[in-house]
Short mmCIF file of C-alpha atoms and ligand atoms in Angstrom, two decimals:
data_model
loop_
_atom_site.label_atom_id
_atom_site.label_comp_id
_atom_site.label_asym_id
_atom_site.label_seq_id
_atom_site.Cartn_x
_atom_site.Cartn_y
_atom_site.Cartn_z
CA THR A 1 -13.86 -16.36 -71.97
CA GLU A 2 -15.26 -18.34 -69.14
CA PHE A 3 -17.98 -16.75 -67.19
CA ILE A 4 -19.91 -18.45 -64.45
CA SER A 5 -19.43 -21.57 -62.40
CA VAL A 6 -21.54 -24.97 -62.45
CA SER A 7 -22.66 -23.91 -59.01
CA GLU A 8 -23.58 -20.30 -60.06
CA LEU A 9 -25.30 -21.35 -62.98
CA ALA A 10 -27.24 -23.93 -60.82
CA ASN A 11 -28.08 -21.08 -58.65
CA LEU A 12 -29.44 -19.01 -61.42
CA MET A 13 -31.49 -21.51 -62.77
CA ASP A 14 -32.82 -22.74 -59.35
CA VAL A 15 -31.47 -26.25 -59.73
CA SER A 16 -28.94 -28.45 -57.99
CA PHE A 17 -25.45 -28.25 -59.03
CA ALA A 18 -25.69 -32.23 -59.19
CA GLU A 19 -28.45 -31.74 -61.87
CA VAL A 20 -26.10 -29.58 -63.80
CA ILE A 21 -23.17 -31.69 -63.62
CA SER A 22 -25.35 -34.72 -64.77
CA LYS A 23 -26.75 -32.68 -67.67
CA CYS A 24 -22.96 -31.72 -68.49
CA MET A 25 -21.94 -35.69 -68.55
CA GLY A 26 -25.17 -36.25 -70.65
CA LEU A 27 -23.72 -34.00 -73.15
CA GLY A 28 -20.28 -35.45 -72.72
CA ILE A 29 -18.75 -32.61 -70.99
CA MET A 30 -17.12 -33.49 -67.66
CA VAL A 31 -17.19 -30.57 -64.97
CA SER A 32 -16.66 -30.18 -61.29
CA ILE A 33 -18.73 -27.89 -59.06
CA ASN A 34 -16.41 -24.88 -59.06
CA GLN A 35 -15.46 -24.92 -62.67
CA ARG A 36 -16.13 -21.92 -64.99
CA LEU A 37 -17.99 -22.63 -68.06
CA ASP A 38 -17.46 -21.00 -71.66
CA ALA A 39 -20.80 -19.16 -73.23
CA GLU A 40 -21.18 -22.18 -75.53
CA VAL A 41 -21.56 -24.70 -72.73
CA ILE A 42 -23.55 -22.36 -70.55
CA GLU A 43 -25.95 -21.97 -73.52
CA LEU A 44 -26.41 -25.64 -74.10
CA VAL A 45 -26.98 -26.45 -70.54
CA ALA A 46 -29.13 -23.63 -69.82
CA SER A 47 -31.51 -24.56 -72.93
CA GLU A 48 -31.50 -28.16 -71.78
CA PHE A 49 -33.30 -26.68 -68.45
CA GLY A 50 -35.57 -24.43 -70.80
CA TYR A 51 -33.72 -21.10 -70.19
CA ASP A 52 -32.55 -18.67 -72.71
CA VAL A 53 -29.35 -16.72 -72.11
CA GLU A 54 -28.33 -13.35 -72.46
CA PHE A 55 -25.11 -11.99 -72.19
CA ILE A 56 -24.46 -8.62 -70.99
CA ASP A 57 -21.30 -6.62 -71.04
CA MET A 58 -21.84 -4.48 -67.97
CA GLU A 59 -19.22 -1.74 -68.41
CA LYS A 60 -20.99 -1.17 -72.01
CA GLN A 61 -24.29 -1.10 -70.39
CA LEU A 62 -23.28 1.32 -67.73
CA GLU A 63 -21.75 3.51 -70.20
CA MET A 64 -24.56 3.57 -72.54
CA ASP A 65 -26.51 4.74 -69.71
CA GLU A 66 -24.03 7.78 -69.17
CA GLU A 67 -23.64 8.64 -72.80
CA GLU A 68 -24.70 12.05 -73.59
CA ASP A 69 -25.30 14.09 -76.70
CA ALA A 70 -22.17 16.21 -77.29
CA ASP A 71 -22.08 19.77 -77.23
CA ALA A 72 -21.63 21.82 -80.31
CA GLU A 73 -18.47 24.13 -80.32
CA ASP A 74 -20.44 27.35 -80.08
CA GLU A 75 -22.41 26.29 -76.92
CA LEU A 76 -19.05 25.84 -74.97
CA LYS A 77 -18.06 28.60 -72.61
CA GLY A 78 -14.93 28.59 -70.41
CA ARG A 79 -15.27 27.31 -66.76
CA PRO A 80 -13.26 27.39 -63.63
CA PRO A 81 -10.33 24.99 -63.55
CA ILE A 82 -10.69 22.19 -61.14
CA VAL A 83 -7.86 21.60 -58.96
CA THR A 84 -6.25 18.73 -56.83
CA ILE A 85 -3.42 19.22 -54.36
CA MET A 86 -1.43 16.00 -53.75
CA GLY A 87 1.94 15.52 -51.99
CA HIS A 88 3.65 13.69 -49.25
CA VAL A 89 2.47 13.31 -45.72
CA ASP A 90 3.09 16.58 -43.79
CA HIS A 91 4.37 18.63 -46.63
CA GLY A 92 1.68 21.04 -46.31
CA LYS A 93 -1.48 20.30 -48.53
CA THR A 94 -3.89 21.14 -45.95
CA SER A 95 -2.18 24.24 -44.83
CA LEU A 96 -2.11 25.43 -48.51
CA LEU A 97 -5.86 24.54 -49.00
CA ASP A 98 -6.61 26.30 -46.00
CA TYR A 99 -4.68 29.12 -46.58
CA ILE A 100 -6.17 29.78 -49.84
CA ARG A 101 -9.86 29.23 -48.71
CA ASN A 102 -9.30 31.70 -45.75
CA ALA A 103 -7.46 34.38 -47.96
CA THR A 104 -9.88 34.36 -50.79
CA VAL A 105 -13.11 34.50 -48.55
CA VAL A 106 -15.76 36.92 -50.47
CA ALA A 107 -16.80 40.19 -47.99
CA GLY A 108 -20.45 39.06 -47.92
CA GLU A 109 -19.50 35.28 -47.37
CA ALA A 110 -17.22 36.04 -44.58
CA GLY A 111 -18.51 34.61 -41.49
CA GLY A 112 -20.26 31.93 -42.61
CA ILE A 113 -19.24 28.47 -41.03
CA THR A 114 -17.46 26.70 -43.59
CA GLN A 115 -18.50 22.91 -43.84
CA HIS A 116 -16.23 20.41 -44.85
CA ILE A 117 -17.93 19.16 -48.05
CA GLY A 118 -14.81 17.78 -50.12
CA ALA A 119 -14.56 20.72 -52.43
CA TYR A 120 -14.96 24.31 -52.69
CA GLN A 121 -14.76 27.30 -54.92
CA VAL A 122 -12.45 30.52 -54.44
CA HIS A 123 -13.38 33.77 -56.07
CA LEU A 124 -10.17 35.77 -56.82
CA PRO A 125 -9.91 39.43 -56.94
CA ASN A 126 -9.45 39.38 -60.60
CA GLY A 127 -13.07 38.02 -61.03
CA ARG A 128 -11.93 34.38 -61.88
CA ASP A 129 -13.01 31.33 -59.91
CA ILE A 130 -10.85 28.14 -58.99
CA THR A 131 -12.33 25.01 -57.78
CA PHE A 132 -10.21 22.85 -55.20
CA LEU A 133 -10.87 19.56 -54.62
CA ASP A 134 -10.68 19.22 -50.58
CA THR A 135 -10.26 15.05 -50.55
CA PRO A 136 -7.37 13.28 -50.22
CA GLY A 137 -5.76 13.52 -53.62
CA HIS A 138 -4.81 10.05 -54.18
CA GLU A 139 -8.19 8.86 -52.85
CA ALA A 140 -9.78 11.19 -55.48
CA PHE A 141 -7.70 10.02 -58.09
CA THR A 142 -8.38 6.01 -57.38
CA ALA A 143 -11.93 6.76 -57.16
CA MET A 144 -11.91 8.36 -60.31
CA ARG A 145 -9.96 6.04 -62.19
CA ALA A 146 -11.91 3.09 -60.83
CA ARG A 147 -14.94 4.79 -62.47
CA GLY A 148 -13.35 6.04 -65.35
CA ALA A 149 -14.21 9.66 -64.48
CA LYS A 150 -11.75 12.53 -64.89
CA VAL A 151 -12.55 15.19 -62.23
CA THR A 152 -9.49 16.92 -62.18
CA ASP A 153 -7.94 19.42 -64.71
CA ILE A 154 -4.90 20.23 -62.92
CA ALA A 155 -2.55 18.68 -60.10
CA VAL A 156 -0.61 20.75 -57.56
CA ILE A 157 1.85 18.62 -56.19
CA VAL A 158 3.08 19.81 -52.89
CA ILE A 159 7.01 19.16 -51.64
CA ALA A 160 8.62 20.61 -48.77
CA ALA A 161 11.59 22.61 -49.63
CA ASP A 162 13.22 21.54 -46.29
CA ASP A 163 12.70 17.73 -46.92
CA ALA A 164 12.83 15.72 -50.34
CA ILE A 165 10.96 13.90 -52.90
CA MET A 166 9.27 11.22 -50.76
CA PRO A 167 7.61 8.10 -51.60
CA GLN A 168 4.06 9.70 -51.69
CA THR A 169 5.10 12.56 -53.82
CA ARG A 170 6.33 9.84 -56.27
CA GLU A 171 2.76 8.25 -56.30
CA ALA A 172 1.19 11.60 -56.63
CA ILE A 173 3.18 12.33 -59.95
CA SER A 174 2.58 8.85 -61.15
CA HIS A 175 -1.19 9.27 -60.43
CA ALA A 176 -1.26 12.83 -62.33
CA GLN A 177 0.83 11.20 -65.27
CA ALA A 178 -1.38 8.12 -65.58
CA ALA A 179 -4.60 10.40 -65.52
CA GLY A 180 -2.72 12.76 -68.19
CA VAL A 181 -3.52 15.77 -65.79
CA PRO A 182 -0.81 18.44 -65.93
CA MET A 183 1.12 19.27 -62.97
CA ILE A 184 2.34 22.51 -61.30
CA PHE A 185 4.96 22.03 -58.45
CA ALA A 186 4.33 23.96 -55.16
CA ILE A 187 7.71 23.92 -53.33
CA ASN A 188 6.53 24.61 -50.04
CA LYS A 189 7.70 25.87 -46.40
CA ILE A 190 10.29 28.18 -47.97
CA ASP A 191 10.09 30.14 -44.63
CA LYS A 192 12.10 27.31 -43.04
CA ASP A 193 15.68 27.28 -42.04
CA GLY A 194 17.29 24.41 -44.11
CA ALA A 195 14.60 24.88 -47.15
CA ASN A 196 16.63 24.19 -50.33
CA PRO A 197 14.26 24.42 -53.42
CA THR A 198 17.34 23.85 -55.61
CA LYS A 199 17.65 20.22 -54.17
CA ILE A 200 14.15 19.52 -55.12
CA TYR A 201 14.46 20.75 -58.66
CA GLU A 202 17.51 18.53 -58.89
CA GLN A 203 15.46 15.46 -57.85
CA LEU A 204 12.46 16.41 -60.13
CA ALA A 205 15.30 16.67 -62.81
CA GLN A 206 16.34 13.27 -62.12
CA MET A 207 12.65 12.11 -62.79
CA ASN A 208 12.76 13.65 -66.00
CA LEU A 209 10.66 16.33 -64.72
CA LEU A 210 12.35 19.84 -65.46
CA VAL A 211 10.53 23.08 -64.23
CA GLU A 212 10.37 25.91 -66.34
CA SER A 213 13.57 27.75 -64.54
CA TRP A 214 15.50 24.64 -65.58
CA GLY A 215 14.37 24.81 -69.07
CA GLY A 216 11.61 22.37 -68.87
CA LYS A 217 7.95 22.85 -69.28
CA PHE A 218 6.45 22.42 -65.72
CA GLN A 219 5.27 25.36 -63.92
CA SER A 220 6.59 25.67 -60.28
CA GLN A 221 6.10 27.99 -57.44
CA GLU A 222 8.21 28.49 -54.17
CA LEU A 223 5.95 29.67 -51.48
CA SER A 224 5.06 29.20 -47.54
CA ALA A 225 1.44 27.77 -47.12
CA LYS A 226 1.94 28.89 -43.26
CA LYS A 227 2.67 32.40 -43.92
CA GLY A 228 0.87 32.95 -47.28
CA THR A 229 3.78 33.88 -49.09
CA ASN A 230 3.72 33.54 -52.91
CA VAL A 231 0.32 31.72 -52.62
CA GLU A 232 -1.37 34.40 -55.06
CA LEU A 233 1.51 33.71 -57.40
CA LEU A 234 0.43 29.99 -57.34
CA LEU A 235 -3.04 30.72 -58.02
CA GLU A 236 -1.88 32.70 -61.26
CA LYS A 237 0.01 29.96 -62.40
CA ILE A 238 -3.03 27.63 -61.94
CA LEU A 239 -4.93 30.01 -63.90
CA LEU A 240 -2.39 30.28 -66.81
CA GLU A 241 -2.25 26.49 -67.10
CA ALA A 242 -6.33 26.55 -67.30
CA ASP A 243 -5.86 28.89 -70.14
CA ILE A 244 -3.57 26.85 -71.90
CA LEU A 245 -5.84 23.93 -71.27
CA ASP A 246 -8.81 26.09 -72.34
CA VAL A 247 -11.23 24.28 -70.01
CA LYS A 248 -14.92 24.74 -71.16
CA ALA A 249 -18.20 23.37 -70.57
CA ASN A 250 -21.69 24.06 -71.81
CA PRO A 251 -23.81 25.73 -69.11
CA ASP A 252 -27.01 25.71 -70.76
CA ARG A 253 -27.95 22.12 -70.63
CA GLU A 254 -29.16 19.49 -68.17
CA ALA A 255 -26.44 19.10 -65.68
CA SER A 256 -23.83 15.97 -65.32
CA GLY A 257 -21.05 15.60 -63.18
CA ASN A 258 -19.39 13.61 -60.17
CA VAL A 259 -20.19 12.84 -56.85
CA ILE A 260 -17.42 13.86 -54.36
CA GLU A 261 -19.01 12.44 -51.15
CA ALA A 262 -22.36 11.27 -49.76
CA SER A 263 -23.60 10.50 -46.57
CA LEU A 264 -26.83 9.76 -44.12
CA ASP A 265 -27.90 12.94 -42.08
CA LYS A 266 -30.50 12.20 -39.30
CA GLY A 267 -32.29 15.24 -39.86
CA ARG A 268 -31.73 15.92 -43.76
CA GLY A 269 -31.69 12.49 -45.04
CA TYR A 270 -28.98 11.71 -47.70
CA VAL A 271 -26.67 14.44 -48.34
CA THR A 272 -24.61 14.38 -51.38
CA THR A 273 -21.83 16.72 -52.49
CA VAL A 274 -21.73 16.64 -56.36
CA LEU A 275 -19.22 18.62 -58.65
CA VAL A 276 -21.10 19.87 -61.69
CA GLN A 277 -18.97 19.19 -64.83
CA ASN A 278 -21.33 20.24 -67.44
CA GLY A 279 -24.83 22.04 -67.47
CA THR A 280 -26.44 23.68 -64.90
CA LEU A 281 -28.07 22.13 -61.80
CA ARG A 282 -31.28 23.30 -60.45
CA ASN A 283 -33.60 22.75 -57.67
CA GLY A 284 -36.33 20.53 -58.54
CA ASP A 285 -33.97 18.67 -61.13
CA LEU A 286 -34.28 15.23 -61.13
CA VAL A 287 -30.82 13.67 -60.60
CA VAL A 288 -29.45 9.91 -61.12
CA SER A 289 -26.40 8.62 -59.64
CA GLY A 290 -25.48 4.86 -59.81
CA GLN A 291 -28.33 3.15 -58.43
CA HIS A 292 -29.85 6.03 -56.81
CA TYR A 293 -32.15 9.03 -57.75
CA GLY A 294 -34.27 11.76 -56.69
CA ARG A 295 -35.32 15.57 -57.13
CA VAL A 296 -32.90 18.17 -55.76
CA LYS A 297 -34.99 19.49 -52.54
CA ALA A 298 -32.34 22.03 -51.63
CA MET A 299 -28.83 23.06 -52.58
CA PHE A 300 -26.14 24.41 -50.28
CA ASN A 301 -22.50 26.03 -51.13
CA GLU A 302 -19.52 25.02 -48.18
CA ARG A 303 -20.77 28.10 -46.33
CA ASN A 304 -24.35 26.55 -46.14
CA LYS A 305 -25.56 29.35 -48.25
CA LYS A 306 -28.75 28.32 -50.26
CA MET A 307 -27.95 28.05 -53.97
CA LYS A 308 -30.51 27.98 -56.73
CA ASP A 309 -28.22 26.70 -59.33
CA ALA A 310 -24.87 25.51 -59.97
CA GLY A 311 -23.11 25.71 -63.11
CA PRO A 312 -19.86 23.86 -64.52
CA SER A 313 -17.16 23.43 -62.02
CA VAL A 314 -19.36 24.38 -59.06
CA PRO A 315 -19.49 21.87 -56.09
CA VAL A 316 -22.68 21.99 -54.25
CA VAL A 317 -24.26 19.80 -51.50
CA ILE A 318 -27.77 18.44 -52.31
CA LEU A 319 -30.41 17.04 -50.51
CA GLY A 320 -33.00 14.90 -52.02
CA LEU A 321 -31.60 11.58 -53.43
CA ASN A 322 -32.96 8.44 -52.10
CA GLY A 323 -29.45 6.93 -51.11
CA ALA A 324 -25.81 7.57 -51.09
CA PRO A 325 -23.80 7.12 -54.46
CA GLN A 326 -19.99 6.35 -54.11
CA ALA A 327 -17.57 9.01 -54.30
CA GLY A 328 -16.42 9.29 -57.90
CA GLU A 329 -19.64 8.01 -59.04
CA LYS A 330 -21.00 9.97 -62.11
CA PHE A 331 -24.66 11.89 -61.80
CA LYS A 332 -26.99 13.06 -64.53
CA VAL A 333 -30.05 14.93 -64.61
CA TYR A 334 -32.96 13.33 -66.31
CA GLU A 335 -36.29 14.75 -67.46
CA ASP A 336 -38.43 11.80 -67.41
CA GLU A 337 -38.98 10.41 -64.13
CA ALA A 338 -39.98 6.82 -65.24
CA GLU A 339 -36.69 6.85 -67.10
CA ALA A 340 -34.68 7.87 -64.14
CA LYS A 341 -36.05 5.16 -62.12
CA GLU A 342 -35.59 2.39 -64.76
CA VAL A 343 -31.89 3.60 -65.25
CA ALA A 344 -31.53 3.49 -61.23
CA ASN A 345 -33.23 0.22 -61.01
CA ARG A 346 -31.23 -1.38 -63.71
CA ARG A 347 -27.74 -0.34 -62.34
CA ALA A 348 -29.07 -1.94 -58.77
CA GLN A 349 -29.61 -5.08 -60.58
CA ILE A 350 -26.50 -4.87 -62.24
CA LEU A 351 -24.52 -4.16 -59.02
CA ARG A 352 -26.25 -7.07 -57.23
CA GLU A 353 -25.41 -9.57 -59.91
CA GLN A 354 -21.89 -8.20 -59.94
CA GLY A 355 -21.53 -8.87 -56.19
CA MET A 356 -22.96 -12.03 -56.91
CA ARG A 357 -20.03 -13.15 -59.12
CA ALA A 358 -17.47 -10.75 -57.90
CA LYS A 359 -15.43 -8.69 -60.50
CA LYS A 360 -16.53 -10.28 -63.69
CA HIS A 361 -17.21 -7.65 -66.47
CA ILE A 362 -19.43 -9.81 -68.44
CA THR A 363 -21.99 -11.51 -67.00
CA LEU A 364 -25.30 -13.78 -67.47
CA ALA A 365 -28.06 -11.13 -66.66
CA GLU A 366 -31.11 -12.65 -67.74
CA ILE A 367 -32.85 -16.00 -67.77
CA GLY A 368 -35.98 -16.34 -69.06
CA ARG A 369 -38.18 -19.39 -68.81
CA ARG A 370 -39.34 -20.55 -72.26
CA LEU A 371 -42.79 -21.26 -72.67
P1 GTP B 417 -1.02 15.08 -44.27
O1 GTP B 417 -2.40 15.56 -44.38
O2 GTP B 417 -0.90 14.34 -42.89
O3 GTP B 417 -0.46 14.41 -45.05
O4 GTP B 417 -0.04 16.48 -44.16
P2 GTP B 417 -0.47 17.85 -44.88
O5 GTP B 417 0.15 17.71 -46.16
O6 GTP B 417 -2.01 18.27 -44.78
O7 GTP B 417 0.47 18.82 -43.96
P3 GTP B 417 -0.17 19.99 -43.21
O8 GTP B 417 -0.89 21.30 -43.99
O9 GTP B 417 -0.95 19.43 -42.01
O10 GTP B 417 0.94 20.37 -42.75
C1 GTP B 417 2.08 19.76 -41.81
C2 GTP B 417 3.15 20.51 -40.92
O11 GTP B 417 3.78 21.53 -41.61
C3 GTP B 417 2.12 21.48 -40.10
O12 GTP B 417 2.46 21.52 -38.75
C4 GTP B 417 2.13 22.78 -40.67
O13 GTP B 417 1.89 23.89 -39.56
C5 GTP B 417 3.59 22.63 -41.41
N1 GTP B 417 3.46 23.72 -42.39
C6 GTP B 417 2.82 23.62 -43.47
N2 GTP B 417 3.04 24.53 -44.49
C7 GTP B 417 4.25 25.23 -43.89
C8 GTP B 417 5.00 26.05 -44.33
O14 GTP B 417 4.85 26.96 -45.51
N3 GTP B 417 5.94 26.47 -43.62
C9 GTP B 417 6.08 26.03 -42.43
N4 GTP B 417 7.19 26.58 -41.52
N5 GTP B 417 5.39 25.12 -41.79
C10 GTP B 417 4.51 24.60 -42.57
MG1 MG B 418 -3.63 17.09 -44.43
#
């Protein structure tokens, strides 16, 4: 493998590229300015200039930071499923999310103005909860995939029964399949003239996706997001899928999870929506996400209600980070302030270097001058 170019190496060592080229020539290696060098040559040349080279696998490094001790089986408890709704333009994703949100408002919460925070949790009459990601589904998946995070348990694929399987329907399906996330098909707009669910099942069958009523394994639900018809049946199917998956987490540990979105607010500073995936997040906790960190000053739900804590699958808005992490970035609570700072700063350094030598997984991270 080749790492950095002659000019990049020259930059790192603070010498001119001509000096590097002539050193290489001295070693019997002919190189040009933009030529990439392999590890052996880099080490040779660097040592000629009095440098030690350390190669760091950045992905490994980031993973190491994020590794946690596993939970024992008996510490795990059921948690609400996390659901993403995807589908083609205009097939009714927003209508479905809105209907579910409005239909499931708990009495005490009614009247609170809903903020769009990218995720919300609904509390069903049967006492169970479901968390919905309210970000454009494919974006959520791409961001998650880029960072290797798995945020969604179940994908609901919305297909308008008066239309057909469309390019973005296929895209949504392949995202879910690639991520290994089970799908439930919501056959929407059945109130419309011209709605033809059978045609949709046929098209799904042509893609090797057989719904249960056709003898296959995929749950599906015909519904009208606009009128609310059969939406509660879809919610039941989601819970059934969650039971099959047996989604669990350990609420009795420090929190970790993913960032849904983050921004800078003039009055409140950095505002970050996070989805807790394991543990419980509390006010005052020290959070690190990517290259940013800070203590949680306050937490809110999407109705702007102050929260003291947020357990597994709960989305919350937190104040107190010193920057805006990217969507899909992981977050984790640290006990020790010095360690939190060190982790965040090391990532900032890695990211700077990554930017410098765009898109390389392995880099020359540290060159210390020999005494
Ligand atoms: P994009 O966000 O643009 O991709 O669309 P979307 O999938 O979020 O669709 P949206 O919910 O905005 O619905 C598109 C149009 O279909 C709107 O005019 C809705 O009112 C209408 N619509 C959605 N669901 C239904 C339904 O069940 N029945 C009928 N008749 N219309 C619906
Ligand atoms: Mg929409």
